[in-house]
Short mmCIF file of N, CA, C and O in Angstrom, two decimals:
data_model
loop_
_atom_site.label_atom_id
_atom_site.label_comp_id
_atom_site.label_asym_id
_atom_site.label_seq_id
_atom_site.Cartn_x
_atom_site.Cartn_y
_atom_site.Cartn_z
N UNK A 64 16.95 5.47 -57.00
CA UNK A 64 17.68 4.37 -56.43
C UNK A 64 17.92 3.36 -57.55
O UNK A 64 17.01 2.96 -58.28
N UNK A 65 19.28 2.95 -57.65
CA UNK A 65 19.45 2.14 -58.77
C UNK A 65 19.30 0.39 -58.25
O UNK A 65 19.20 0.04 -57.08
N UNK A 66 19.33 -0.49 -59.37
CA UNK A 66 19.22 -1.70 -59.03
C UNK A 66 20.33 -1.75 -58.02
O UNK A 66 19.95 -1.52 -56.87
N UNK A 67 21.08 -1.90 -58.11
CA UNK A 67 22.23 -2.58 -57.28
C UNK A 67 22.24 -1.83 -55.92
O UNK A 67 23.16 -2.02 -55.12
N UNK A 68 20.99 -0.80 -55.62
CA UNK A 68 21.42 -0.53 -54.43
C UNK A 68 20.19 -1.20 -53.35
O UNK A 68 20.42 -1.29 -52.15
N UNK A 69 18.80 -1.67 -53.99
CA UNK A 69 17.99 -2.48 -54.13
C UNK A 69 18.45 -3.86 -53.55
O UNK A 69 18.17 -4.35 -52.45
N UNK A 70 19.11 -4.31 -54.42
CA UNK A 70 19.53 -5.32 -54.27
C UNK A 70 19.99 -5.92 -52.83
O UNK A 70 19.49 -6.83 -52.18
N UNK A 71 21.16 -5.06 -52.56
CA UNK A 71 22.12 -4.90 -51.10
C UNK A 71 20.89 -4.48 -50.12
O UNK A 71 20.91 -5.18 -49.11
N UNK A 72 20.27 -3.92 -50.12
CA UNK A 72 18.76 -3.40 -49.19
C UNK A 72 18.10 -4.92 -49.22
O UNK A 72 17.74 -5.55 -48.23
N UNK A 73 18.05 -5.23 -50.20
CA UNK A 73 16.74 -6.61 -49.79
C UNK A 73 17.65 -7.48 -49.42
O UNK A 73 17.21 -8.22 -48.54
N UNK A 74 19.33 -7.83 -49.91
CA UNK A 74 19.81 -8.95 -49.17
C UNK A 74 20.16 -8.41 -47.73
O UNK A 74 20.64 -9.36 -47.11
N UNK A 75 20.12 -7.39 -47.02
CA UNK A 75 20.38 -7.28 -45.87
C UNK A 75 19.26 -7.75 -44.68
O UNK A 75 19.31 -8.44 -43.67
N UNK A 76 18.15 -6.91 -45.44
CA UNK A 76 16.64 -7.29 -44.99
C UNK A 76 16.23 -9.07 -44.82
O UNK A 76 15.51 -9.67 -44.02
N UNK A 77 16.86 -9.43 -45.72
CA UNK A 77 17.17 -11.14 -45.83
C UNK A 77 17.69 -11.57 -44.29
O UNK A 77 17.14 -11.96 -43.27
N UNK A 78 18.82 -11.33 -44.64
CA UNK A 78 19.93 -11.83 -43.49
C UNK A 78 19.62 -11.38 -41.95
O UNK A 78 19.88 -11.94 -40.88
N UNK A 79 18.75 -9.69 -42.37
CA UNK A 79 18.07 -9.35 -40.87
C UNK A 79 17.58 -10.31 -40.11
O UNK A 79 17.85 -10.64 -38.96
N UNK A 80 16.68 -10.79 -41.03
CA UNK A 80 15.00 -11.98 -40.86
C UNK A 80 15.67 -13.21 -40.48
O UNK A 80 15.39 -13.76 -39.42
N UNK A 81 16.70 -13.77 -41.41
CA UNK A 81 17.30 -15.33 -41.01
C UNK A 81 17.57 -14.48 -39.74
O UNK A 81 16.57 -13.84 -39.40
N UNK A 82 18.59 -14.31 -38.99
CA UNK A 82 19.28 -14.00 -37.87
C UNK A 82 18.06 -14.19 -36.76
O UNK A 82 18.04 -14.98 -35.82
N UNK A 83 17.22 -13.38 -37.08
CA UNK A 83 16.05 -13.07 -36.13
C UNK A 83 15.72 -14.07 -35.86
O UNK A 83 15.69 -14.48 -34.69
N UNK A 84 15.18 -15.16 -37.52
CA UNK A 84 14.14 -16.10 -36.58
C UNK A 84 15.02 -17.62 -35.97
O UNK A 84 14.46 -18.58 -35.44
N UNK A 85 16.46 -17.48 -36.24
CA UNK A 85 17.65 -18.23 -35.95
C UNK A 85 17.89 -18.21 -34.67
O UNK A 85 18.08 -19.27 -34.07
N UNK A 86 17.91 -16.78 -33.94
CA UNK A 86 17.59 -16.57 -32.85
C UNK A 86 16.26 -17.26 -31.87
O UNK A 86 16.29 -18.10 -30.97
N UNK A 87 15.08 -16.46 -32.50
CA UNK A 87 13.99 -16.98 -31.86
C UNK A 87 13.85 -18.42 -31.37
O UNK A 87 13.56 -18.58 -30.19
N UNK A 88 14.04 -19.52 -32.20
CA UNK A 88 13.97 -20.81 -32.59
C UNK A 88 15.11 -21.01 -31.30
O UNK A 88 14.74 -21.60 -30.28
N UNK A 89 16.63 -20.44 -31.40
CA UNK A 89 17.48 -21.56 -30.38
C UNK A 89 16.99 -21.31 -28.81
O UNK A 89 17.21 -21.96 -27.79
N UNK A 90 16.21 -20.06 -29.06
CA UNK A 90 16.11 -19.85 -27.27
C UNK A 90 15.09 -20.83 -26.89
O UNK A 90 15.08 -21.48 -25.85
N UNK A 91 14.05 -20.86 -28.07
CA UNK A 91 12.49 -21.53 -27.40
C UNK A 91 12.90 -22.63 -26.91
O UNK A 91 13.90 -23.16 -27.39
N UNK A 92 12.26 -23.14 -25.95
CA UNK A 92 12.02 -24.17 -25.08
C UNK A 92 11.09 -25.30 -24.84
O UNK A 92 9.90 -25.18 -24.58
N UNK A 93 11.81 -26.52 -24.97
CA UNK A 93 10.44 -27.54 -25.43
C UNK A 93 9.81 -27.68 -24.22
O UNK A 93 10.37 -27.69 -23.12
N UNK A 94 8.60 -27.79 -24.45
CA UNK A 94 7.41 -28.10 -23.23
C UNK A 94 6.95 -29.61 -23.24
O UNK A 94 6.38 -30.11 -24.21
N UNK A 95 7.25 -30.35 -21.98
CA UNK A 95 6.69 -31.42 -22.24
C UNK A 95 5.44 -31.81 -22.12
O UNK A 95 4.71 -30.95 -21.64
N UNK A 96 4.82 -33.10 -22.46
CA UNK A 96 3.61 -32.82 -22.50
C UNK A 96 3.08 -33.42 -21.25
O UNK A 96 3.35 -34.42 -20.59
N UNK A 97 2.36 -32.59 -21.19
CA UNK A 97 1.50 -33.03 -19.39
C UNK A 97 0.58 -34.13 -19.86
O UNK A 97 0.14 -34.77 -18.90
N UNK A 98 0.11 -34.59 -21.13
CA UNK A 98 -1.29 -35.70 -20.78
C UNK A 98 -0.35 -37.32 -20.81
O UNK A 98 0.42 -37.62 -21.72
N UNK A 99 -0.55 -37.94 -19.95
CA UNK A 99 0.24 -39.51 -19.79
C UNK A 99 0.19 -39.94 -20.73
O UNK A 99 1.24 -40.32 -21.26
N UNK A 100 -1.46 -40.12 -21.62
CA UNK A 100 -1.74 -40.32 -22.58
C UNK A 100 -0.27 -40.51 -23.98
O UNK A 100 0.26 -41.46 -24.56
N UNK A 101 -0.15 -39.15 -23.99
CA UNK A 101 0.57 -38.93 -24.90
C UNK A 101 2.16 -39.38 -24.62
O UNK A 101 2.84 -39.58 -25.63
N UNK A 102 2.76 -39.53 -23.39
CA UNK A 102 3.69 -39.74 -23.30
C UNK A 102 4.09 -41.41 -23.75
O UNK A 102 3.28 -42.30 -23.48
N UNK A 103 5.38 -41.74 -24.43
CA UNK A 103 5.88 -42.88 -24.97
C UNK A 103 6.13 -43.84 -24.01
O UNK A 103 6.95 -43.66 -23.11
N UNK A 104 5.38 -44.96 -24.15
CA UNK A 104 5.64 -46.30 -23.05
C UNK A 104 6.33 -47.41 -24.00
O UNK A 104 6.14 -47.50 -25.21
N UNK A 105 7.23 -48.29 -23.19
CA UNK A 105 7.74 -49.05 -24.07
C UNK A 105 6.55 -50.21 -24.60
O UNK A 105 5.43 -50.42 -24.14
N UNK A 106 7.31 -50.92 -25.85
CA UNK A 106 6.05 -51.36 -26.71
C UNK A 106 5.37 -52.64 -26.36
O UNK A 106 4.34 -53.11 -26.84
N UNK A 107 6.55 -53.33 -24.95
CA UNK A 107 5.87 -54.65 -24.06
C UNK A 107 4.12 -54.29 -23.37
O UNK A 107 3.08 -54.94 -23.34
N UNK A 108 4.45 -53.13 -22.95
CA UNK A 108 3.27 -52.32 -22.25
C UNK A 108 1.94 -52.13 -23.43
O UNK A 108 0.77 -52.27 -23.07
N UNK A 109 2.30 -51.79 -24.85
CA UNK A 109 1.09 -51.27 -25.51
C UNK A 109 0.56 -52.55 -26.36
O UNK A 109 -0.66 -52.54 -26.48
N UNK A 110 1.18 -53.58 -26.93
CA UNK A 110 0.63 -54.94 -27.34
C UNK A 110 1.58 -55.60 -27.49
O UNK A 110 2.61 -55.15 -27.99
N UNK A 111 1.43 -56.87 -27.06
CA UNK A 111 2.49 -57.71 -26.83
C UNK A 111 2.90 -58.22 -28.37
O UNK A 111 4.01 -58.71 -28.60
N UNK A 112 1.89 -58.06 -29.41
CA UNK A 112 2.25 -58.80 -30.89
C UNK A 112 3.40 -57.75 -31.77
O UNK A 112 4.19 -57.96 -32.69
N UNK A 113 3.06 -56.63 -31.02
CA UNK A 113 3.89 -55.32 -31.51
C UNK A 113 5.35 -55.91 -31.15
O UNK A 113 6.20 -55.99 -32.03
N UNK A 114 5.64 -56.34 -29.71
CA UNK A 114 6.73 -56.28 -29.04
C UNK A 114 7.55 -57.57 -29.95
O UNK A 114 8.74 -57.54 -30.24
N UNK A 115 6.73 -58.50 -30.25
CA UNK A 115 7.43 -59.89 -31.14
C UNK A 115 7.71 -59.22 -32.24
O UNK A 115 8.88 -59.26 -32.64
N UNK A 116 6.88 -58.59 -32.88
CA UNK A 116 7.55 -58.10 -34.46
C UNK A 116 8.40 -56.99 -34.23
O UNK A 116 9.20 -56.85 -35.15
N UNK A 117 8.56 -55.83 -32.94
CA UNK A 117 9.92 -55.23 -32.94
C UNK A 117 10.61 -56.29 -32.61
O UNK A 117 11.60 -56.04 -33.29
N UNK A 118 10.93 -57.56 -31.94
CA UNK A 118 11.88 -58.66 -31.62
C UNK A 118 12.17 -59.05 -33.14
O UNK A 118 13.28 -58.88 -33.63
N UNK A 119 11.19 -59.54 -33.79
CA UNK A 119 11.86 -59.91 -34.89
C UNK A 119 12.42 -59.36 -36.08
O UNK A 119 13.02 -59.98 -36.96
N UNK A 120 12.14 -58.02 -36.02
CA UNK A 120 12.84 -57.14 -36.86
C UNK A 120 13.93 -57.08 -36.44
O UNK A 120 14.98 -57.09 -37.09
N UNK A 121 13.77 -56.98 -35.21
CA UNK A 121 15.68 -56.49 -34.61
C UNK A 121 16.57 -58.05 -35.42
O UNK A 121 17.68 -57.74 -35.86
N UNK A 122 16.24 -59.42 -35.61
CA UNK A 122 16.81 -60.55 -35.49
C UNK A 122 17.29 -60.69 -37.11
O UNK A 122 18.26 -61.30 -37.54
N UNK A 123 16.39 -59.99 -37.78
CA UNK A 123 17.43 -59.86 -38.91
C UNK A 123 16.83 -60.86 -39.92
O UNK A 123 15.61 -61.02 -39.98
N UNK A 124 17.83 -61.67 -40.86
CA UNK A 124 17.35 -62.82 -41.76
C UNK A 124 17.38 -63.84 -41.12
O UNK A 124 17.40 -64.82 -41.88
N UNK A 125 17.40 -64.17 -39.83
CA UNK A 125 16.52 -64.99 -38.71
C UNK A 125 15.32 -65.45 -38.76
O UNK A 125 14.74 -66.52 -38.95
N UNK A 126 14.98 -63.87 -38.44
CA UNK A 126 13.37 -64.16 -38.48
C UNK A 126 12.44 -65.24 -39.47
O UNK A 126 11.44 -65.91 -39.24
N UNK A 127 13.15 -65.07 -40.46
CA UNK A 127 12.09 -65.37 -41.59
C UNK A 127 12.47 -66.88 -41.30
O UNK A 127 12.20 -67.65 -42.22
N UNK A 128 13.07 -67.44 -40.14
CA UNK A 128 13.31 -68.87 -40.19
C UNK A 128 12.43 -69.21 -39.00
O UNK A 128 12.07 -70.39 -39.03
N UNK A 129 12.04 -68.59 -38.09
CA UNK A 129 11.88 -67.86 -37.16
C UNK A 129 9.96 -68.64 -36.35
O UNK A 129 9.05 -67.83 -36.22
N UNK A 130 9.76 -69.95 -36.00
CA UNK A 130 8.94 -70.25 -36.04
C UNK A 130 7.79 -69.00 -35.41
O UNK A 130 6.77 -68.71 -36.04
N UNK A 131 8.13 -68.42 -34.18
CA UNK A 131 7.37 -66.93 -33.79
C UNK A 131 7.04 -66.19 -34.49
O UNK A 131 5.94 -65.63 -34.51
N UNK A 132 8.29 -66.01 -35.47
CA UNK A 132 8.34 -64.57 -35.67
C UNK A 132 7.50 -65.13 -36.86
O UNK A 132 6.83 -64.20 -37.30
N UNK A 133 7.28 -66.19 -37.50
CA UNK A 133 6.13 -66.50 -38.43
C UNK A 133 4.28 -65.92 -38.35
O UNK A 133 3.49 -65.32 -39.07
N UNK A 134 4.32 -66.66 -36.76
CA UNK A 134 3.28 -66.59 -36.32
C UNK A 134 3.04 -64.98 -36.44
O UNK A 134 2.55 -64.45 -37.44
N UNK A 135 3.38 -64.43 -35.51
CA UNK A 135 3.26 -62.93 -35.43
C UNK A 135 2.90 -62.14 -37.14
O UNK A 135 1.93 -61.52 -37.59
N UNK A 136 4.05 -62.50 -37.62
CA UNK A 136 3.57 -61.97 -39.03
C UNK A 136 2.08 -62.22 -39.50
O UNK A 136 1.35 -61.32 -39.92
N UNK A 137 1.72 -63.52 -39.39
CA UNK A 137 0.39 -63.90 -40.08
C UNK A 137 -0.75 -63.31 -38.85
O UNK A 137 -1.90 -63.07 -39.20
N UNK A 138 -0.39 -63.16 -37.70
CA UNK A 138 -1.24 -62.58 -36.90
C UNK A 138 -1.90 -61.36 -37.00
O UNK A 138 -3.05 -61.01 -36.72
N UNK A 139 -0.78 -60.71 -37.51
CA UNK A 139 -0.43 -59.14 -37.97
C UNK A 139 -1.15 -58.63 -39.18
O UNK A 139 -1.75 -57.56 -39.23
N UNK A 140 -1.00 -59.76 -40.45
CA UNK A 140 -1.97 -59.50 -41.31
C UNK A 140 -3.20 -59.77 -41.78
O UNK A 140 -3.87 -59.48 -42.77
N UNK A 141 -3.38 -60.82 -40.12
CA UNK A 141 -5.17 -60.87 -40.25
C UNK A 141 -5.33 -59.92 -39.69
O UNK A 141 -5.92 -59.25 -40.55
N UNK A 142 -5.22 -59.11 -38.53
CA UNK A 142 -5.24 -58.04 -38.14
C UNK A 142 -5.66 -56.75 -38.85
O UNK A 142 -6.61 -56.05 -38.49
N UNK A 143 -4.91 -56.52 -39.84
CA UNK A 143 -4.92 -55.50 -40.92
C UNK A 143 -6.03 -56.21 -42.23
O UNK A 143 -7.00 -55.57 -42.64
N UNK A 144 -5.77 -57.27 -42.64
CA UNK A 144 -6.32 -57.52 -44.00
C UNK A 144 -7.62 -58.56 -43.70
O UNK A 144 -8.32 -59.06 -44.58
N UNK A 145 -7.79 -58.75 -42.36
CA UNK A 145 -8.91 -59.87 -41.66
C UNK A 145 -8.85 -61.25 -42.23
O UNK A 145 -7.84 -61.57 -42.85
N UNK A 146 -10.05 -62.27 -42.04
CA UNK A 146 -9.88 -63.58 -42.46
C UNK A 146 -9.38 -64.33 -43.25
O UNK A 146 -9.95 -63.95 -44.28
N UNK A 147 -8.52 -65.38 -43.64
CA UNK A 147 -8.33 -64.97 -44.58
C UNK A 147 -9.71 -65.93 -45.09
O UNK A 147 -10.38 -66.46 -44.20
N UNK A 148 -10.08 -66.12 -46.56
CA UNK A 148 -11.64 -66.02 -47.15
C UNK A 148 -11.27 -67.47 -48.07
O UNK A 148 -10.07 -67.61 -48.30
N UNK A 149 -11.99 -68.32 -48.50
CA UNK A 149 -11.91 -68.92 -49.09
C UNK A 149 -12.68 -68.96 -50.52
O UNK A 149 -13.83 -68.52 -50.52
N UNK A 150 -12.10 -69.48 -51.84
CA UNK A 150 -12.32 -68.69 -52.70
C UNK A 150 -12.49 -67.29 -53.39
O UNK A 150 -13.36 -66.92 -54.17
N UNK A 151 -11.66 -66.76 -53.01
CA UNK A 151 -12.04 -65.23 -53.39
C UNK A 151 -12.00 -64.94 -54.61
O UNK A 151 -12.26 -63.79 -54.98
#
């Protein structure tokens, strides 16, 4: 068997496999998920400091004028970075 007939054999074998798993993939079917847990609630429901900083992201170069949307920020990074410390 020469190269070039090799060749045409493995690119067919190729194109077999894409097709196949091209197939497989469009039929499957998403399953949703049964635990509540996991399902997406809007972000008023999961913390209200969340819901001001999606508000103030949405508001643009607002915000940063934004007496709330101040607050929230500094709320946000005691949150994450804690007290802030004096003298450090």
């Amino acid at each position: 068997m020469d190269g070039k007939s090799l060749a045409r054999i493995g690119a067919v074998i190729f194109v077999a496999v894409a097709i196949t798993a091209t197939t497989i993939e469009m039929n499957r079917h998403e399953v949703a998920p049964d635990n509540v847990a996991t399902q997406a609630r809007p972000v008023t429901e999961r913390d209200p400091l969340d819901a001001e900083l999606t508000r103030c992201s949405g508001i643009g170069e607002a915000g940063a004028r934004d007496p709330s949307c101040l607050k929230a920020w500094a709320d946000n990074r005691r949150r994450f970075l804690g007290p802030d410390r004096e003298g450090r």
